Short mmCIF file of C-alpha atoms and ligand atoms in Angstrom, two decimals:
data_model
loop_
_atom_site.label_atom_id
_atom_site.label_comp_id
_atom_site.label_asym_id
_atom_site.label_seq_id
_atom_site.Cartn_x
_atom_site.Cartn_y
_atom_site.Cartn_z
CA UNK A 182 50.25 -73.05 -38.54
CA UNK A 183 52.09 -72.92 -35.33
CA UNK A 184 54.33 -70.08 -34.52
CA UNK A 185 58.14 -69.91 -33.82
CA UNK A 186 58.88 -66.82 -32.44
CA UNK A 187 63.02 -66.06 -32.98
CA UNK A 188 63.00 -62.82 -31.23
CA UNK A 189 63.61 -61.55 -27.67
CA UNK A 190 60.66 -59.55 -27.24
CA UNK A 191 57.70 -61.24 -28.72
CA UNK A 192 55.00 -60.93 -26.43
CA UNK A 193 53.93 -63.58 -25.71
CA UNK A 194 57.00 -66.49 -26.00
CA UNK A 195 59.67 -65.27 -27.80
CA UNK A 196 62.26 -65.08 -24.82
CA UNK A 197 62.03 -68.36 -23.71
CA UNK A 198 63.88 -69.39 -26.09
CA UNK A 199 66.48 -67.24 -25.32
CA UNK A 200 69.25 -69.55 -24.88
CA UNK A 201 70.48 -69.42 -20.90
CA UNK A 202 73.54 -67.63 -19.74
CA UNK A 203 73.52 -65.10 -22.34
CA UNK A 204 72.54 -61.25 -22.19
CA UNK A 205 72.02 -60.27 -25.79
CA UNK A 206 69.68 -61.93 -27.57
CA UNK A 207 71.15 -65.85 -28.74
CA UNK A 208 68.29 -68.29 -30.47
CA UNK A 209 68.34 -71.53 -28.34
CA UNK A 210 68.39 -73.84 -31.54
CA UNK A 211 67.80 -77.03 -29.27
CA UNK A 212 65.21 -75.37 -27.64
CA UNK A 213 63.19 -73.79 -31.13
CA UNK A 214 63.69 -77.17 -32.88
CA UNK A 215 61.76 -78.65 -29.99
CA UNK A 216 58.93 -76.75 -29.66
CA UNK A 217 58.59 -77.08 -33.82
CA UNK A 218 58.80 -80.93 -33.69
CA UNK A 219 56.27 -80.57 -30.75
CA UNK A 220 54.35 -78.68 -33.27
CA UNK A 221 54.27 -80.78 -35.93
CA UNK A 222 53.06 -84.01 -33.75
CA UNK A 223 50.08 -82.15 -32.64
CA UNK A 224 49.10 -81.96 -35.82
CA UNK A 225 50.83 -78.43 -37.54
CA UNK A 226 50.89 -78.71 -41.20
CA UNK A 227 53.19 -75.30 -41.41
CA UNK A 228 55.65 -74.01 -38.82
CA UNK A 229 56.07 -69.79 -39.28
CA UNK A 230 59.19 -68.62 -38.42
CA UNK A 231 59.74 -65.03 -37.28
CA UNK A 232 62.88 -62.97 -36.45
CA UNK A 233 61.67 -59.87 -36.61
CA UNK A 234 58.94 -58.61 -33.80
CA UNK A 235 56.11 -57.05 -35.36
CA UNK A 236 54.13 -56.22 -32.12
CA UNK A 237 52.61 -53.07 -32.17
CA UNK A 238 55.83 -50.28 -31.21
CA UNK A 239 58.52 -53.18 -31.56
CA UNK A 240 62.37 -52.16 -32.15
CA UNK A 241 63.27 -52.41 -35.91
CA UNK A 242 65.75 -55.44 -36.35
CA UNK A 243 68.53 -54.96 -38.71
CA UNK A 244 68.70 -57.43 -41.83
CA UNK A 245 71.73 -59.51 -40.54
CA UNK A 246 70.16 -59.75 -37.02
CA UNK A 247 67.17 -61.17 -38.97
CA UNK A 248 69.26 -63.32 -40.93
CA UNK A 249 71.08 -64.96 -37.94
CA UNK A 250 67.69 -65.39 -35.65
CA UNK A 251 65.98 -67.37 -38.46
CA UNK A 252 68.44 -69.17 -40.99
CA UNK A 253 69.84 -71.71 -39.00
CA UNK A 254 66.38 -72.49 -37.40
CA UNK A 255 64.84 -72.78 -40.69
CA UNK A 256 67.77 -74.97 -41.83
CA UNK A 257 67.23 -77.41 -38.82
CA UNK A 258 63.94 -77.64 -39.11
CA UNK A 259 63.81 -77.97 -42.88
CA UNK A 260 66.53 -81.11 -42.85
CA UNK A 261 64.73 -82.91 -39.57
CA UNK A 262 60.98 -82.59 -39.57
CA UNK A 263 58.40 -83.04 -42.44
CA UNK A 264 56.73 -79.43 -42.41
CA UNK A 265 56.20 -76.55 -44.39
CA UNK A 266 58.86 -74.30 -43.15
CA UNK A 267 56.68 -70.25 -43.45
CA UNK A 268 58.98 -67.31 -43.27
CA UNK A 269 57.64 -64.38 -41.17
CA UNK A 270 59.77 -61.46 -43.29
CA UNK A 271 59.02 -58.50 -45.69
CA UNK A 272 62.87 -58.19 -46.34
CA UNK A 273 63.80 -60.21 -50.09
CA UNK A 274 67.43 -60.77 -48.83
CA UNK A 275 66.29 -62.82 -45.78
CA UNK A 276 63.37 -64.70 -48.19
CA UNK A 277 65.92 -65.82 -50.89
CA UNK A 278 68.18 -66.96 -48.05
CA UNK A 279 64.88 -68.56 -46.29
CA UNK A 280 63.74 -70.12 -49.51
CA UNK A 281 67.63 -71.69 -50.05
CA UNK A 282 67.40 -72.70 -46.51
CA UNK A 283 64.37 -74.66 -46.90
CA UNK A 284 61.15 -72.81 -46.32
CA UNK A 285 58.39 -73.13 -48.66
CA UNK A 286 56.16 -70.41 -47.74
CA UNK A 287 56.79 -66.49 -47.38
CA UNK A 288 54.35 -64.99 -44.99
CA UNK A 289 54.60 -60.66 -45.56
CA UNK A 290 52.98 -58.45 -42.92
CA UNK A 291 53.84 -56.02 -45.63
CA UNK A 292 52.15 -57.65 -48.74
CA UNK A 293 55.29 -57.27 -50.69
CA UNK A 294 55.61 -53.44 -50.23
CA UNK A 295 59.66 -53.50 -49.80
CA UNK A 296 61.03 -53.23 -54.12
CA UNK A 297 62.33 -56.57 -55.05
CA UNK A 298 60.48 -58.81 -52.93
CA UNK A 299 57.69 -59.60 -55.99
CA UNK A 300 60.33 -60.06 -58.89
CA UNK A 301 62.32 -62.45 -56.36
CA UNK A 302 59.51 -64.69 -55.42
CA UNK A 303 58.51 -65.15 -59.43
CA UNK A 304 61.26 -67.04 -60.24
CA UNK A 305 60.73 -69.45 -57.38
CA UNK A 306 58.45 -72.15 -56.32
CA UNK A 307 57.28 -70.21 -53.42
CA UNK A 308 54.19 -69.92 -51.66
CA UNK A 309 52.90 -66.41 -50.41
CA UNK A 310 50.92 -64.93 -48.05
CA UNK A 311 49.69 -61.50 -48.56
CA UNK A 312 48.71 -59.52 -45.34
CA UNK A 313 47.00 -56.31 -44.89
CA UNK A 314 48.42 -53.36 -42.46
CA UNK A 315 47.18 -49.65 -41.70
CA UNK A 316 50.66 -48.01 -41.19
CA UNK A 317 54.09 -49.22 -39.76
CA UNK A 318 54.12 -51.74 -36.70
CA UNK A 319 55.90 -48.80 -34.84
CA UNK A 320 53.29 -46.78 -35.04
CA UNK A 321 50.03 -48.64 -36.26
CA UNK A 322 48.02 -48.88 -33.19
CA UNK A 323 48.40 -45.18 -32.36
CA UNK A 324 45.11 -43.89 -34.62
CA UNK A 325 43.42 -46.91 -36.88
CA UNK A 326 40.89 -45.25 -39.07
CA UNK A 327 38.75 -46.34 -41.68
CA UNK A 328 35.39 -45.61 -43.72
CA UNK A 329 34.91 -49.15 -43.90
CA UNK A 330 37.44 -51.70 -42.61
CA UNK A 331 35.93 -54.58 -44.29
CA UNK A 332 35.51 -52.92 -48.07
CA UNK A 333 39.31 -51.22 -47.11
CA UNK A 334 40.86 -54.34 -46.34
CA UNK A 335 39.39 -56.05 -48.71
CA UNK A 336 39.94 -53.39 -51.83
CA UNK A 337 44.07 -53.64 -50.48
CA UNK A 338 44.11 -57.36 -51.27
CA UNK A 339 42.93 -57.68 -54.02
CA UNK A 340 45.35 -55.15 -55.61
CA UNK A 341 47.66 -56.60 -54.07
CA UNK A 342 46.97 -60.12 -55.80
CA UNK A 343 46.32 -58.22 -58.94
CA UNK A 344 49.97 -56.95 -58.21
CA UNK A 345 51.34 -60.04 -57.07
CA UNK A 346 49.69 -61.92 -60.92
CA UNK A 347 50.96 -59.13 -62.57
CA UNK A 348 54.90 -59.84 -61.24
CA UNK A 349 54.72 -63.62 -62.55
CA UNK A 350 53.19 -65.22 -59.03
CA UNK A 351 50.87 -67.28 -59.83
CA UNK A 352 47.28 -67.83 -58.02
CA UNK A 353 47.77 -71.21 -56.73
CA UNK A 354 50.82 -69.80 -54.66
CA UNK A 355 49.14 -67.23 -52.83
CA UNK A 356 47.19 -66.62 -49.30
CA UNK A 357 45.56 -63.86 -48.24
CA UNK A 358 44.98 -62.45 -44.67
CA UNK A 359 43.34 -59.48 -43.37
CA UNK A 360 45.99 -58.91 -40.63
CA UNK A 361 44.28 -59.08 -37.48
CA UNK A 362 45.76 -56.37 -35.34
CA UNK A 363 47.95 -54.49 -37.94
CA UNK A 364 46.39 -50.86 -36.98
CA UNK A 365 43.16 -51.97 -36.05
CA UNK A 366 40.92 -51.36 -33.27
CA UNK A 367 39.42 -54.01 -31.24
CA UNK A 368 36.21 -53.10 -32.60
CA UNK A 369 37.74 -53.13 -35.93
CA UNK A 370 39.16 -56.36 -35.54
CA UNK A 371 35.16 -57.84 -35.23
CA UNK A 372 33.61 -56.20 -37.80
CA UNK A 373 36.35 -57.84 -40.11
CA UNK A 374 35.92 -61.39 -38.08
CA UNK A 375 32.25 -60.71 -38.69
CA UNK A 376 32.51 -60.45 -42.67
CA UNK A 377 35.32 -62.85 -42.88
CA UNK A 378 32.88 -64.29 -45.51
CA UNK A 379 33.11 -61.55 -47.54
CA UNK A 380 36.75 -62.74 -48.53
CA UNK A 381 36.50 -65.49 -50.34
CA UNK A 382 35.44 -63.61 -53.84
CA UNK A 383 38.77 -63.25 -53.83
CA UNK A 384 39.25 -67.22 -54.47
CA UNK A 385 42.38 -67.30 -52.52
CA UNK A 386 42.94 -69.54 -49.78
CA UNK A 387 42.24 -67.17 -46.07
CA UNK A 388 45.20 -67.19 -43.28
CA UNK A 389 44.34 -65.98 -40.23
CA UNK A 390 46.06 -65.11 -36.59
CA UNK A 391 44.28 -64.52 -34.13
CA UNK A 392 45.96 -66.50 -31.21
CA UNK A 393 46.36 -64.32 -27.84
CA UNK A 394 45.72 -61.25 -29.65
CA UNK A 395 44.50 -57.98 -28.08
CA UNK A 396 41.33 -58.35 -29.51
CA UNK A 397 40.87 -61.07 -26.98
CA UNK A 398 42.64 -59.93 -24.01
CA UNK A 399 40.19 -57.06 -24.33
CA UNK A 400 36.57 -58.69 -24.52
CA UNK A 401 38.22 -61.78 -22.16
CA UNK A 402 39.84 -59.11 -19.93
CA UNK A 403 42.92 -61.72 -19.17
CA UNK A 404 46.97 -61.52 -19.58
CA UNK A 405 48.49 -63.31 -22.65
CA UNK A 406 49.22 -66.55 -21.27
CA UNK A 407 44.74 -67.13 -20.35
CA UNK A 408 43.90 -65.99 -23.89
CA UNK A 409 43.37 -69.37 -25.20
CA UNK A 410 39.97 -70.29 -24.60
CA UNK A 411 39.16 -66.83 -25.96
CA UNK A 412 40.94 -67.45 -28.98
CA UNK A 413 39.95 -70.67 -29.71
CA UNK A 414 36.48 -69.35 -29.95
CA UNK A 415 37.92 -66.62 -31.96
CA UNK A 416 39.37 -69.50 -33.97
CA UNK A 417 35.62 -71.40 -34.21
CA UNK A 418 34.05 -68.35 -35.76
CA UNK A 419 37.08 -67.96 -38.61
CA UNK A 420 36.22 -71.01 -39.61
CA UNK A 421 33.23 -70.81 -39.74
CA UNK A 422 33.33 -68.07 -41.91
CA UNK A 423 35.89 -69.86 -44.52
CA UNK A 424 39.24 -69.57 -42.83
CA UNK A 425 41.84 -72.00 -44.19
CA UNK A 426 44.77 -71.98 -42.07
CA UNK A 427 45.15 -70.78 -38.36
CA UNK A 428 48.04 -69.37 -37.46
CA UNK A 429 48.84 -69.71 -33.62
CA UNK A 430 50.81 -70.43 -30.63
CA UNK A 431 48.60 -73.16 -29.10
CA UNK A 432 48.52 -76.28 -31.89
CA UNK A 433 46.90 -79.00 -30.23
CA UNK A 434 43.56 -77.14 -28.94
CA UNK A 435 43.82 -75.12 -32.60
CA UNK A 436 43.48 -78.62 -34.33
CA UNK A 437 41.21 -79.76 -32.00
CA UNK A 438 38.98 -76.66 -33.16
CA UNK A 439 39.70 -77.41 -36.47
CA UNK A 440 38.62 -81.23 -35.88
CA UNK A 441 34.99 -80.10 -34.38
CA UNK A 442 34.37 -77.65 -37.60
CA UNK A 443 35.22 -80.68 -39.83
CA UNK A 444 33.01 -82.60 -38.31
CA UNK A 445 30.20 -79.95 -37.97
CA UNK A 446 30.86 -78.72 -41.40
CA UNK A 447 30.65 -82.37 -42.94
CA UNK A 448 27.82 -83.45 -41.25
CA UNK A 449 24.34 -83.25 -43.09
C1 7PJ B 146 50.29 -62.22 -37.94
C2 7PJ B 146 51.44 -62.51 -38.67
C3 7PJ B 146 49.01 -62.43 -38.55
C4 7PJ B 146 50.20 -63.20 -40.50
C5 7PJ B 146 51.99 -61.77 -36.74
C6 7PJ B 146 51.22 -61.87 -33.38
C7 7PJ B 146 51.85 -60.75 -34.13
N1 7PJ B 146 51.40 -63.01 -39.94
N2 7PJ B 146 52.50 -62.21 -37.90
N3 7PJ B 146 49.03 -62.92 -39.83
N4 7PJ B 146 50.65 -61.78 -36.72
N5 7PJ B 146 50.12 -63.67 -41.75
O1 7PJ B 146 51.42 -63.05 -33.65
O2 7PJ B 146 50.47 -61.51 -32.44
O3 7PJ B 146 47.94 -62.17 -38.00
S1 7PJ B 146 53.00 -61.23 -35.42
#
């Protein structure tokens, strides 16, 4: 899954593609649409388009400033390349507008928490990926605590799925994902990579970021843009451990990652 970023202040590529000459924020729809269909021809089977920032202490982005980042992106990409469009929202009004616009998948940092969101998706087609979060992204990295991150995290998703049933979603449309970074230490983010395994009672298929996240910078001790040998052997271990779909910024050395497991995995 590779990542679009439509905001100004992702950290690690939203603003370049900021289109040129302009102050406030302005997707570069040219610009987006390429990096997507470059993408896709390394070998992304989803493309996850975000408008609003979820780094840890981001701005909050206001639901029509969501709407305009993403929609026509989603739209372009939907009519020109064969992908599965992923919306990166919690909001329902910009997922029924996503879903109209083309994308197939709804991908919720907030595990369907905002009222509405559940109902909507039941009466569509849509595939959904349930992520788990300690807090608000405003404030989540302040103090992460837990007894047990693994049996916390864990115990949250599967209500959640119980939930998600419960509204009329059915299994086969649903993802889970422990949320790598959403009020977690660094040593919090191991112990779940470690027991990644642990997951898949659950039965549902396991999404996981970890591309150029803090949990590598600090082990790697290296700036975003040298985090992706680090997180390609971040990647190796997820999928080791059952990981389904990697969501990241760097496609081509993601699948190539993915390539070596299939081989390793198939070989007897
Ligand atoms: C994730 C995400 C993640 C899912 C972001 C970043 C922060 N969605 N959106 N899982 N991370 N499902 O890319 O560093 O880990 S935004």
């Amino acid at each position: 899954m590779g990542i679009i970023n439509a905001t100004p202040d992702s950290f690690s590529d939203g603003a370049e593609l900021q289109r040129s000459g302009t102050t406030s924020f302005q997707l570069d729809i040219d610009k987006a649409l390429f990096r997507a269909e470059t993408m896709v021809a390394e070998g992304a089977t989803f493309v996850d388009v975000g408008g609003e920032s979820t780094r840890p202490g981001a701005a909050t982005v206001s639901e029509q400033e969501e709407l305009d980042r993403v929609i026509p992106l989603i739209a372009a990409i939907s009519a020109s390349l064969d992908v599965c469009v992923s919306i990166d929202t919690s909001s329902p009004v910009v997922m029924k507008e996503a879903l109209d616009s083309g994308a197939q998948l709804i991908n919720d940092i907030r595990a369907l928490a905002i009222p509405g969101a559940a109902e909507l998706l039941a009466s569509t087609k849509a595939a959904v990926c349930l992520m788990h979060m300690q807090g608000a992204p405003s404030t989540m990295q302040k103090t992460p605590s837990y007894g047990s991150v693994v049996l916390e995290v864990f115990d949250f998703l599967k209500s959640r799925v119980a939930y998600s049933l419960e509204c009329g979603i059915e299994q086969d449309r649903l993802l889970i994902d422990p949320g790598f970074g959403f009020g977690k230490t660094v040593q919090h983010n191991y112990q779940l990579l470690k027991n990644l395994g642990y997951f898949s009672q659950l039965e549902i298929p396991l999404l996981v970021g970890l591309s150029r996240k803090s949990m590598i910078g600090e082990v790697v001790a290296r700036p975003v843009e040298q985090r992706l040998a680090g997180s390609i052997a971040a990647t190796t271990l997820a999928l080791a451990s059952g990981a389904r779909i990697i969501r990241t910024h760097d496609v081509a050395a993601t699948m190539d990652a993915i390539r070596v497991n299939l081989a390793y995995s198939s070989a007897e």
